[in-house]
């Protein structure tokens, strides 16, 4: 057998065009494996994970407080062991026998030597195999190798390999050193693209274009050197009908590899709603799709678990086809009822019990989705690692998980057969080709090798261990790249200026490759020589012919497509069905403020994803505060009391948090929660106290109402039920109905203004809803004093916004709620009539456009018509990218 | 002892070829024999590091190492001007080439990257996890909050009530202060326990702006006063007459605006402890009408007079200061602990830990000094105090250190650098070089900057020669250049900036050969830069600065919608966005009308989702389980044909970069997840993206004007530089967090005497008695002087960026800001157009002077960016390509059922029956033995090999050596008898490329070459009872592949295919 052997050939294909029998091209790994086979010293493979764990055990045996590695080991046993094992393997691979060189005082060597002597298992790896070779080669077994051709000079191999080669030579193997290659250097072109997409377009066009040798593609032999992932290049190749290269990126963020980490987060309390909804909405989730949807809906309504919405979801799950109460209960137990609490102490066995559910589900899914087999295997490994631990802490658990779930490559599309030669680095080019395209050049950097202290290097030398220096390896790679480049005639290097938003670093190989070029124009500096060879993507086109590095293609200029903002108004056929089926206050606000938004929401039913819009921030706190007041009131009224005690408020907050705002219980939130709790307790207390001092008796909280709003549209009566619930409804000392709406927002300014200017539509609506008879409020406005008190209570500020003296109001508004309601009815009539006539408008945008053109503001126009002006609801609108508000029409 | 004897300081004024000098210093050193691995060099940015490495390599390879004798002098090196100098000993070119090839082993990088490399390599010496990675910049706030949460929660109880009175409670303002103190402490190596002293000193100093603490707390009286006066105001409102009975115009703007505020402010005052100091101060707005103020005259006066001695005020300030420091001290500890347990560190930790190694770890010191001989620090003026100490320490371990920088360009004080400290250190360096030849600017702009800065820096003690820039002989001809002065008289900032944009168009008109990319407009703030960019774009000129949120650009919206649709096909908003944004969706043209008009919207939406554009996305979601969010994103971009689509839109290059920026956002998301070992998913990535504050990519191209802040302009140059924001005067405050230092500077303890001063200000708006008192404080004076020096340096950076032309701007004809830097009346201009002149400190420079106003300027046609091309021929039909590789053992044959498989030879009794689950290992062991040339050994030798194999495969308990030996003997005898004399090859490698370009590599177990063809033999350790069926199922494809490969590669057929079944003692034949 004939072997080509070199430091860079481990990934190199054995042949290109012709194929071959009994001849092979090997790097260090392959060559060791070959010799082992020949010498009968193969062995089972052991994973890196196992070996590191074995080394952890050895270090643990050595560990004591004064041990050099002790601090690191305590902080991160896994990485410390990995690092030292790497050092150990580096030494062994260069012939170290495990003994401490005499008078070596280095901590590192002492530790490695001590670890070598520990009598605990350490499975051998490549390093041990290399170390064993010189001795193994002493057996008389014939090797069946006739000749070894070295890729680079014998002297450039590490010492131990020179020894191995020596032994092989003694045994009759012919060793050939490479002839100095006199072939001319290739012509080099550097395509300097801005982004990977741009680079890919040109690279793919080049590969698809006629060969540089004039004829068809297949008459030119081409090699594609790929030093980084090709997902984007592959998309372009695929689009041109060319085969994909199929090199994926290494990553730990594949969805399948996140199942375990996610699961191991969400079974702990307090519930992490964000991660739970991520788990439920995985492309393939261990929780059945239908059940997951119910839970997501619940989280959207109440961002917590175990509350009313959650329980409703569980009931719904129990009723789903194929599912049952048991499944529901299982989910409840896992994600809500029996969450693990770190503080209580959790054992490995408990964890393993939880993991069993996941294992069961994964096992089941794997039949349908074989990709998940690896996840299942990871789970087995993980369970084995943790189930015996007496106590699991979350930090350690996360660390263990991240060592089990390692980075993987798994391109969406695999490598496809191509007539070009595929290589990982130019140093792998062993067969002559015409053209080479080098993709991902910036990533083709020198391999990092371990740096040893000079004194260690010297000490080791004295016991015959000769460590190759990082410098020599760096040089070897560069000289070998230059040498390999002589095997092609035309080298196209693809560079990108930025990669994933980061500027890429230049690869020094470029300078070396260009510096090796014969000087064409003496006096040109190397920098100039490089720029002479560099082409920007805009350059290659001349009169519609694209030409790059010897290949060309016809191209056509692309026409600009004008991009215009969408129309702001739509004229449809009359749409009687656009009459509101019912309105709540906020829907009324939307309808008045933007009929497009209202129609898209209510009539077209456009919805964001279930997992997308769980309330957070102020919205979440608002919901929470409402519920707090509601529940406190229920408790109080059952006891015929009116003001809660601070303890009661506190207790209630604790009770409600997990159901409605569990996010606030997570680590990192306690300062925020503390602040919130202080504000809430004091302001809720203030609320009950003030209300009672104002002589208002609260009758109902979240009091539902429904009242029909009679509108006259085109002379026809249209009845729209108005529904909703009043946050706080009561009666005042004079027996008049009182309404209070609770608000949580950062500023109180707008509410105060609203009340002062008589524009508190919400309050007016509630008052209208509570009044016995529609006529009392619609029509002639009576003096404001005749109406019962109405107020916003601003929970964050602890102040009322009201015209009512008892609730802090000081001034009388100009007009009473009746007049306001009147304008509101007019506005509603207007908007409803618009939509039923099929006129749908992005009202705020129409207003803004008119104003920009020097016309009236929307507010002025409404005022002139005597209509209530609905503020633009854009801030909370999901449709801003549809109506054009948030559009980019440049 | 002068510990800096081995340090050379190179002061490189702006444009003097600092990078060049730096390159030469290092390259010469290497040429002089220092190995590349013994070089350490730190730069300010990653980009600079890359450039430096590249330049060094270029020089080593280019010059063949002729050392530039002017490496440190004023002439730019030989690279650009042809080599000139001859060196005493010409270094061996080969050696230099080698050195260039070894450059990757030198420690060249940013301070952080170098520290991180050292810490990784010496992690165990430092007691760290070797897997430590620095927390990404964007994650640091979040992690600090997480780490200190408990402490903050704990302190909030005590701090909050005071913070509310100090108006520092909202939006976590007090938390920000704590953070600021922590950062300053870490940057200046102050330990938690040092903070108590800082608290003491801060309070002590603060008292100097207060009056003596009184005993009377007048707040109740203030409140009474306000409340008592309120009805008077209300009566005025009600009755329309003032207390004196005079009619009042209630509708007057000031009155109408302010009375409700006063009423609300006073009525919402509760208990005095709940009233903030600012509430007192602002109860009656200072701008209120006379009438209102007169009503409240008494309480206003009482507050003004009593505040500074009010005991409650004193207490609040004192307590607040003390609590902030105490809290910060505990936060520092909690932060440390948190990072320690999670194995995290940030950039400051890297430096601190590196410093600790250098200072305390003898092993490191030894190793480092064995390794690094030459240390170079670039942008020395921008090093933080902590970094400075690190460099001082490292410099002591090496043979020689070179610090390169320009004290005049120290502009990062806001990031914690301290120019004064740097000056103190630099003054201790004895070896100095000064670079003052400008390789950048022409004479006239140089005249302007010299005239401006020689006096300005002279006033703070810098010598003329350290400031003055002159033309080197080689550029003696560059006597041209010009300066301009633009007045923009508009009152509103925005309009003034818009006038500058007009000036740009005028400049382009005046100088037709000038390309937009050759112009830079520099501003003080980002906001100003944005305004300039917006004004330019209104005139049809694109600016580099793109302040649009990344998410608002059309391509990102489209990609996001597609991604959201992949994540959940029920997201009908995402679906509609796809339709709305993608011209290739069938419903795109008229989608709103179609949707709104449809009687059954759900049906319409269903139809939309069935469009091929959407179905490809739905299919992708099927595959998404095996992918990362980034990969799904890339696939989505490709599936919706975004790159092609972009070509039809404006600024396609920028848009492609925006897509790349989305990938960067995803990486930030992963970084955060990785730091906390948290999961990351597509849904999470979408969430992260929707909350992202990233801005869109900058524009680029020939037709783009550079717009940026002065800070960002550092190190860059343009033919024309327009200096904006020159009217901004120095505005210093006495309040806030600041690092002070006292005592003489001590080289051995450079950070001794440093402390953090924190002066809280309870008044967010001006006009309090406190502000008035602070006006004359030493602290304010010192701060003002400091600010002035900072501003001067920043202006220096700005004014030295231009090659040809510097443009000054001002509201009138003298820039207030430039004239506020220490020399009043420094700069002014007069005249008009080409007859104008700029007078600087008495020197007159001819200048082009113009006044611009932002009127309706003629709208320029939209700029034409580069033409985009697409393939002329439409893409060929997409052919299916087979997988690249064939794995022989995974091949199946189609006609396997028809192949005859039968027993061909009986070698002996079965050696084993039925394997257990470890049979695979037994199989491997048998295989391993048969793979060797055991026939060449004697019995003892064979025994040895077999034993070794059983050991290695750990199957000694399952089978004995006999099994291997017998199996080996049998097949060897069989072959010898059937194919006498034929050569038997074992483990034969074969490689083959099929006609479809599929590629195969494999090892054939046994191969016998006969004259008319091959006998192909494979060992199978199958121990069961239906070998024929087993072979049919498992091996036919493999054997067939090998047969074809052999025929193809050698031209010789396989005449016999055998399967050797050692466990069963049989040979089977195929076909
Ligand atoms: S963003 Fe504003 S204008 Fe657009 S649909 Fe929503 S509410 Fe209407």
mmCIF file with all atom_site columns, C-alpha atoms in Angstrom, chain A residues 323-420:
data_model
loop_
_atom_site.group_PDB
_atom_site.id
_atom_site.type_symbol
_atom_site.label_atom_id
_atom_site.label_alt_id
_atom_site.label_comp_id
_atom_site.label_asym_id
_atom_site.label_entity_id
_atom_site.label_seq_id
_atom_site.pdbx_PDB_ins_code
_atom_site.Cartn_x
_atom_site.Cartn_y
_atom_site.Cartn_z
_atom_site.occupancy
_atom_site.B_iso_or_equiv
_atom_site.pdbx_formal_charge
_atom_site.auth_seq_id
_atom_site.auth_comp_id
_atom_site.auth_asym_id
_atom_site.auth_atom_id
_atom_site.pdbx_PDB_model_num
ATOM 1  C CA . UNK A 1 323 ? -56.384 13.475 25.699  1.00 0.00 ? 323 UNK A CA 1
ATOM 2  C CA . UNK A 1 324 ? -57.820 12.978 29.104  1.00 0.00 ? 324 UNK A CA 1
ATOM 3  C CA . UNK A 1 325 ? -57.935 14.247 32.637  1.00 0.00 ? 325 UNK A CA 1
ATOM 4  C CA . UNK A 1 326 ? -54.844 12.277 33.458  1.00 0.00 ? 326 UNK A CA 1
ATOM 5  C CA . UNK A 1 327 ? -52.789 14.066 30.830  1.00 0.00 ? 327 UNK A CA 1
ATOM 6  C CA . UNK A 1 328 ? -54.073 17.373 32.096  1.00 0.00 ? 328 UNK A CA 1
ATOM 7  C CA . UNK A 1 329 ? -53.179 16.492 35.624  1.00 0.00 ? 329 UNK A CA 1
ATOM 8  C CA . UNK A 1 330 ? -49.749 15.313 34.530  1.00 0.00 ? 330 UNK A CA 1
ATOM 9  C CA . UNK A 1 331 ? -49.073 18.641 32.836  1.00 0.00 ? 331 UNK A CA 1
ATOM 10 C CA . UNK A 1 332 ? -50.393 20.512 35.831  1.00 0.00 ? 332 UNK A CA 1
ATOM 11 C CA . UNK A 1 333 ? -48.156 18.552 38.140  1.00 0.00 ? 333 UNK A CA 1
ATOM 12 C CA . UNK A 1 334 ? -45.069 19.090 35.989  1.00 0.00 ? 334 UNK A CA 1
ATOM 13 C CA . UNK A 1 335 ? -45.452 22.740 35.245  1.00 0.00 ? 335 UNK A CA 1
ATOM 14 C CA . UNK A 1 336 ? -47.465 24.119 38.118  1.00 0.00 ? 336 UNK A CA 1
ATOM 15 C CA . UNK A 1 337 ? -48.639 22.001 41.004  1.00 0.00 ? 337 UNK A CA 1
ATOM 16 C CA . UNK A 1 338 ? -45.465 20.183 41.931  1.00 0.00 ? 338 UNK A CA 1
ATOM 17 C CA . UNK A 1 339 ? -42.748 22.504 40.770  1.00 0.00 ? 339 UNK A CA 1
ATOM 18 C CA . UNK A 1 340 ? -39.370 21.757 42.312  1.00 0.00 ? 340 UNK A CA 1
ATOM 19 C CA . UNK A 1 341 ? -38.183 24.317 44.784  1.00 0.00 ? 341 UNK A CA 1
ATOM 20 C CA . UNK A 1 342 ? -34.407 24.582 45.003  1.00 0.00 ? 342 UNK A CA 1
ATOM 21 C CA . UNK A 1 343 ? -34.578 25.952 48.471  1.00 0.00 ? 343 UNK A CA 1
ATOM 22 C CA . UNK A 1 344 ? -36.307 22.792 49.713  1.00 0.00 ? 344 UNK A CA 1
ATOM 23 C CA . UNK A 1 345 ? -33.504 20.572 48.506  1.00 0.00 ? 345 UNK A CA 1
ATOM 24 C CA . UNK A 1 346 ? -34.049 18.495 45.426  1.00 0.00 ? 346 UNK A CA 1
ATOM 25 C CA . UNK A 1 347 ? -32.470 15.114 44.960  1.00 0.00 ? 347 UNK A CA 1
ATOM 26 C CA . UNK A 1 348 ? -31.181 13.564 41.772  1.00 0.00 ? 348 UNK A CA 1
ATOM 27 C CA . UNK A 1 349 ? -33.836 10.913 42.110  1.00 0.00 ? 349 UNK A CA 1
ATOM 28 C CA . UNK A 1 350 ? -36.564 13.538 42.113  1.00 0.00 ? 350 UNK A CA 1
ATOM 29 C CA . UNK A 1 351 ? -35.079 15.076 39.004  1.00 0.00 ? 351 UNK A CA 1
ATOM 30 C CA . UNK A 1 352 ? -34.880 11.697 37.361  1.00 0.00 ? 352 UNK A CA 1
ATOM 31 C CA . UNK A 1 353 ? -38.534 11.102 38.135  1.00 0.00 ? 353 UNK A CA 1
ATOM 32 C CA . UNK A 1 354 ? -39.447 14.303 36.337  1.00 0.00 ? 354 UNK A CA 1
ATOM 33 C CA . UNK A 1 355 ? -37.183 13.426 33.455  1.00 0.00 ? 355 UNK A CA 1
ATOM 34 C CA . UNK A 1 356 ? -39.058 10.173 33.060  1.00 0.00 ? 356 UNK A CA 1
ATOM 35 C CA . UNK A 1 357 ? -42.054 11.987 31.657  1.00 0.00 ? 357 UNK A CA 1
ATOM 36 C CA . UNK A 1 358 ? -39.865 13.655 29.076  1.00 0.00 ? 358 UNK A CA 1
ATOM 37 C CA . UNK A 1 359 ? -38.153 10.392 28.230  1.00 0.00 ? 359 UNK A CA 1
ATOM 38 C CA . UNK A 1 360 ? -41.512 8.749  27.692  1.00 0.00 ? 360 UNK A CA 1
ATOM 39 C CA . UNK A 1 361 ? -42.706 11.514 25.428  1.00 0.00 ? 361 UNK A CA 1
ATOM 40 C CA . UNK A 1 362 ? -39.443 11.673 23.483  1.00 0.00 ? 362 UNK A CA 1
ATOM 41 C CA . UNK A 1 363 ? -39.456 7.973  22.998  1.00 0.00 ? 363 UNK A CA 1
ATOM 42 C CA . UNK A 1 364 ? -42.922 8.204  21.560  1.00 0.00 ? 364 UNK A CA 1
ATOM 43 C CA . UNK A 1 365 ? -42.158 11.136 19.298  1.00 0.00 ? 365 UNK A CA 1
ATOM 44 C CA . UNK A 1 366 ? -38.981 9.550  18.017  1.00 0.00 ? 366 UNK A CA 1
ATOM 45 C CA . UNK A 1 367 ? -41.028 7.089  15.974  1.00 0.00 ? 367 UNK A CA 1
ATOM 46 C CA . UNK A 1 368 ? -42.358 10.014 14.015  1.00 0.00 ? 368 UNK A CA 1
ATOM 47 C CA . UNK A 1 369 ? -39.337 12.243 14.258  1.00 0.00 ? 369 UNK A CA 1
ATOM 48 C CA . UNK A 1 370 ? -36.150 10.184 14.216  1.00 0.00 ? 370 UNK A CA 1
ATOM 49 C CA . UNK A 1 371 ? -34.112 13.402 14.570  1.00 0.00 ? 371 UNK A CA 1
ATOM 50 C CA . UNK A 1 372 ? -35.040 13.378 18.211  1.00 0.00 ? 372 UNK A CA 1
ATOM 51 C CA . UNK A 1 373 ? -33.244 10.114 18.860  1.00 0.00 ? 373 UNK A CA 1
ATOM 52 C CA . UNK A 1 374 ? -30.133 12.065 19.806  1.00 0.00 ? 374 UNK A CA 1
ATOM 53 C CA . UNK A 1 375 ? -32.137 14.135 22.254  1.00 0.00 ? 375 UNK A CA 1
ATOM 54 C CA . UNK A 1 376 ? -33.426 10.991 23.814  1.00 0.00 ? 376 UNK A CA 1
ATOM 55 C CA . UNK A 1 377 ? -29.898 9.686  24.125  1.00 0.00 ? 377 UNK A CA 1
ATOM 56 C CA . UNK A 1 378 ? -28.756 12.949 25.700  1.00 0.00 ? 378 UNK A CA 1
ATOM 57 C CA . UNK A 1 379 ? -31.529 12.634 28.230  1.00 0.00 ? 379 UNK A CA 1
ATOM 58 C CA . UNK A 1 380 ? -30.368 9.126  29.114  1.00 0.00 ? 380 UNK A CA 1
ATOM 59 C CA . UNK A 1 381 ? -26.842 10.406 29.637  1.00 0.00 ? 381 UNK A CA 1
ATOM 60 C CA . UNK A 1 382 ? -28.058 13.278 31.728  1.00 0.00 ? 382 UNK A CA 1
ATOM 61 C CA . UNK A 1 383 ? -30.267 11.091 33.884  1.00 0.00 ? 383 UNK A CA 1
ATOM 62 C CA . UNK A 1 384 ? -27.370 8.753  34.473  1.00 0.00 ? 384 UNK A CA 1
ATOM 63 C CA . UNK A 1 385 ? -25.199 11.659 35.562  1.00 0.00 ? 385 UNK A CA 1
ATOM 64 C CA . UNK A 1 386 ? -27.657 13.154 37.994  1.00 0.00 ? 386 UNK A CA 1
ATOM 65 C CA . UNK A 1 387 ? -29.896 10.448 39.361  1.00 0.00 ? 387 UNK A CA 1
ATOM 66 C CA . UNK A 1 388 ? -27.472 9.444  42.084  1.00 0.00 ? 388 UNK A CA 1
ATOM 67 C CA . UNK A 1 389 ? -26.751 12.938 43.317  1.00 0.00 ? 389 UNK A CA 1
ATOM 68 C CA . UNK A 1 390 ? -28.130 13.460 46.810  1.00 0.00 ? 390 UNK A CA 1
ATOM 69 C CA . UNK A 1 391 ? -28.851 17.055 46.024  1.00 0.00 ? 391 UNK A CA 1
ATOM 70 C CA . UNK A 1 392 ? -29.070 18.941 42.775  1.00 0.00 ? 392 UNK A CA 1
ATOM 71 C CA . UNK A 1 393 ? -28.459 22.637 42.653  1.00 0.00 ? 393 UNK A CA 1
ATOM 72 C CA . UNK A 1 394 ? -29.601 24.489 39.607  1.00 0.00 ? 394 UNK A CA 1
ATOM 73 C CA . UNK A 1 395 ? -26.249 26.026 38.784  1.00 0.00 ? 395 UNK A CA 1
ATOM 74 C CA . UNK A 1 396 ? -24.591 22.631 38.681  1.00 0.00 ? 396 UNK A CA 1
ATOM 75 C CA . UNK A 1 397 ? -27.489 21.159 36.810  1.00 0.00 ? 397 UNK A CA 1
ATOM 76 C CA . UNK A 1 398 ? -27.146 23.796 34.111  1.00 0.00 ? 398 UNK A CA 1
ATOM 77 C CA . UNK A 1 399 ? -23.450 23.117 33.871  1.00 0.00 ? 399 UNK A CA 1
ATOM 78 C CA . UNK A 1 400 ? -23.993 19.397 33.554  1.00 0.00 ? 400 UNK A CA 1
ATOM 79 C CA . UNK A 1 401 ? -26.636 19.946 30.926  1.00 0.00 ? 401 UNK A CA 1
ATOM 80 C CA . UNK A 1 402 ? -24.399 22.184 28.895  1.00 0.00 ? 402 UNK A CA 1
ATOM 81 C CA . UNK A 1 403 ? -21.715 19.536 28.896  1.00 0.00 ? 403 UNK A CA 1
ATOM 82 C CA . UNK A 1 404 ? -24.183 16.859 27.812  1.00 0.00 ? 404 UNK A CA 1
ATOM 83 C CA . UNK A 1 405 ? -25.821 18.964 25.144  1.00 0.00 ? 405 UNK A CA 1
ATOM 84 C CA . UNK A 1 406 ? -22.792 19.786 23.072  1.00 0.00 ? 406 UNK A CA 1
ATOM 85 C CA . UNK A 1 407 ? -22.479 21.694 19.857  1.00 0.00 ? 407 UNK A CA 1
ATOM 86 C CA . UNK A 1 408 ? -23.580 19.828 16.781  1.00 0.00 ? 408 UNK A CA 1
ATOM 87 C CA . UNK A 1 409 ? -23.552 20.437 13.088  1.00 0.00 ? 409 UNK A CA 1
ATOM 88 C CA . UNK A 1 410 ? -26.598 19.549 11.152  1.00 0.00 ? 410 UNK A CA 1
ATOM 89 C CA . UNK A 1 411 ? -27.128 21.547 8.042   1.00 0.00 ? 411 UNK A CA 1
ATOM 90 C CA . UNK A 1 412 ? -30.684 21.876 6.853   1.00 0.00 ? 412 UNK A CA 1
ATOM 91 C CA . UNK A 1 413 ? -29.443 20.435 3.597   1.00 0.00 ? 413 UNK A CA 1
ATOM 92 C CA . UNK A 1 414 ? -26.679 17.865 3.267   1.00 0.00 ? 414 UNK A CA 1
ATOM 93 C CA . UNK A 1 415 ? -23.720 17.750 0.923   1.00 0.00 ? 415 UNK A CA 1
ATOM 94 C CA . UNK A 1 416 ? -24.620 16.893 -2.637  1.00 0.00 ? 416 UNK A CA 1
ATOM 95 C CA . UNK A 1 417 ? -22.535 15.190 -5.302  1.00 0.00 ? 417 UNK A CA 1
ATOM 96 C CA . UNK A 1 418 ? -20.681 17.666 -7.440  1.00 0.00 ? 418 UNK A CA 1
ATOM 97 C CA . UNK A 1 419 ? -18.079 17.492 -10.131 1.00 0.00 ? 419 UNK A CA 1
ATOM 98 C CA . UNK A 1 420 ? -15.838 19.749 -8.141  1.00 0.00 ? 420 UNK A CA 1
#
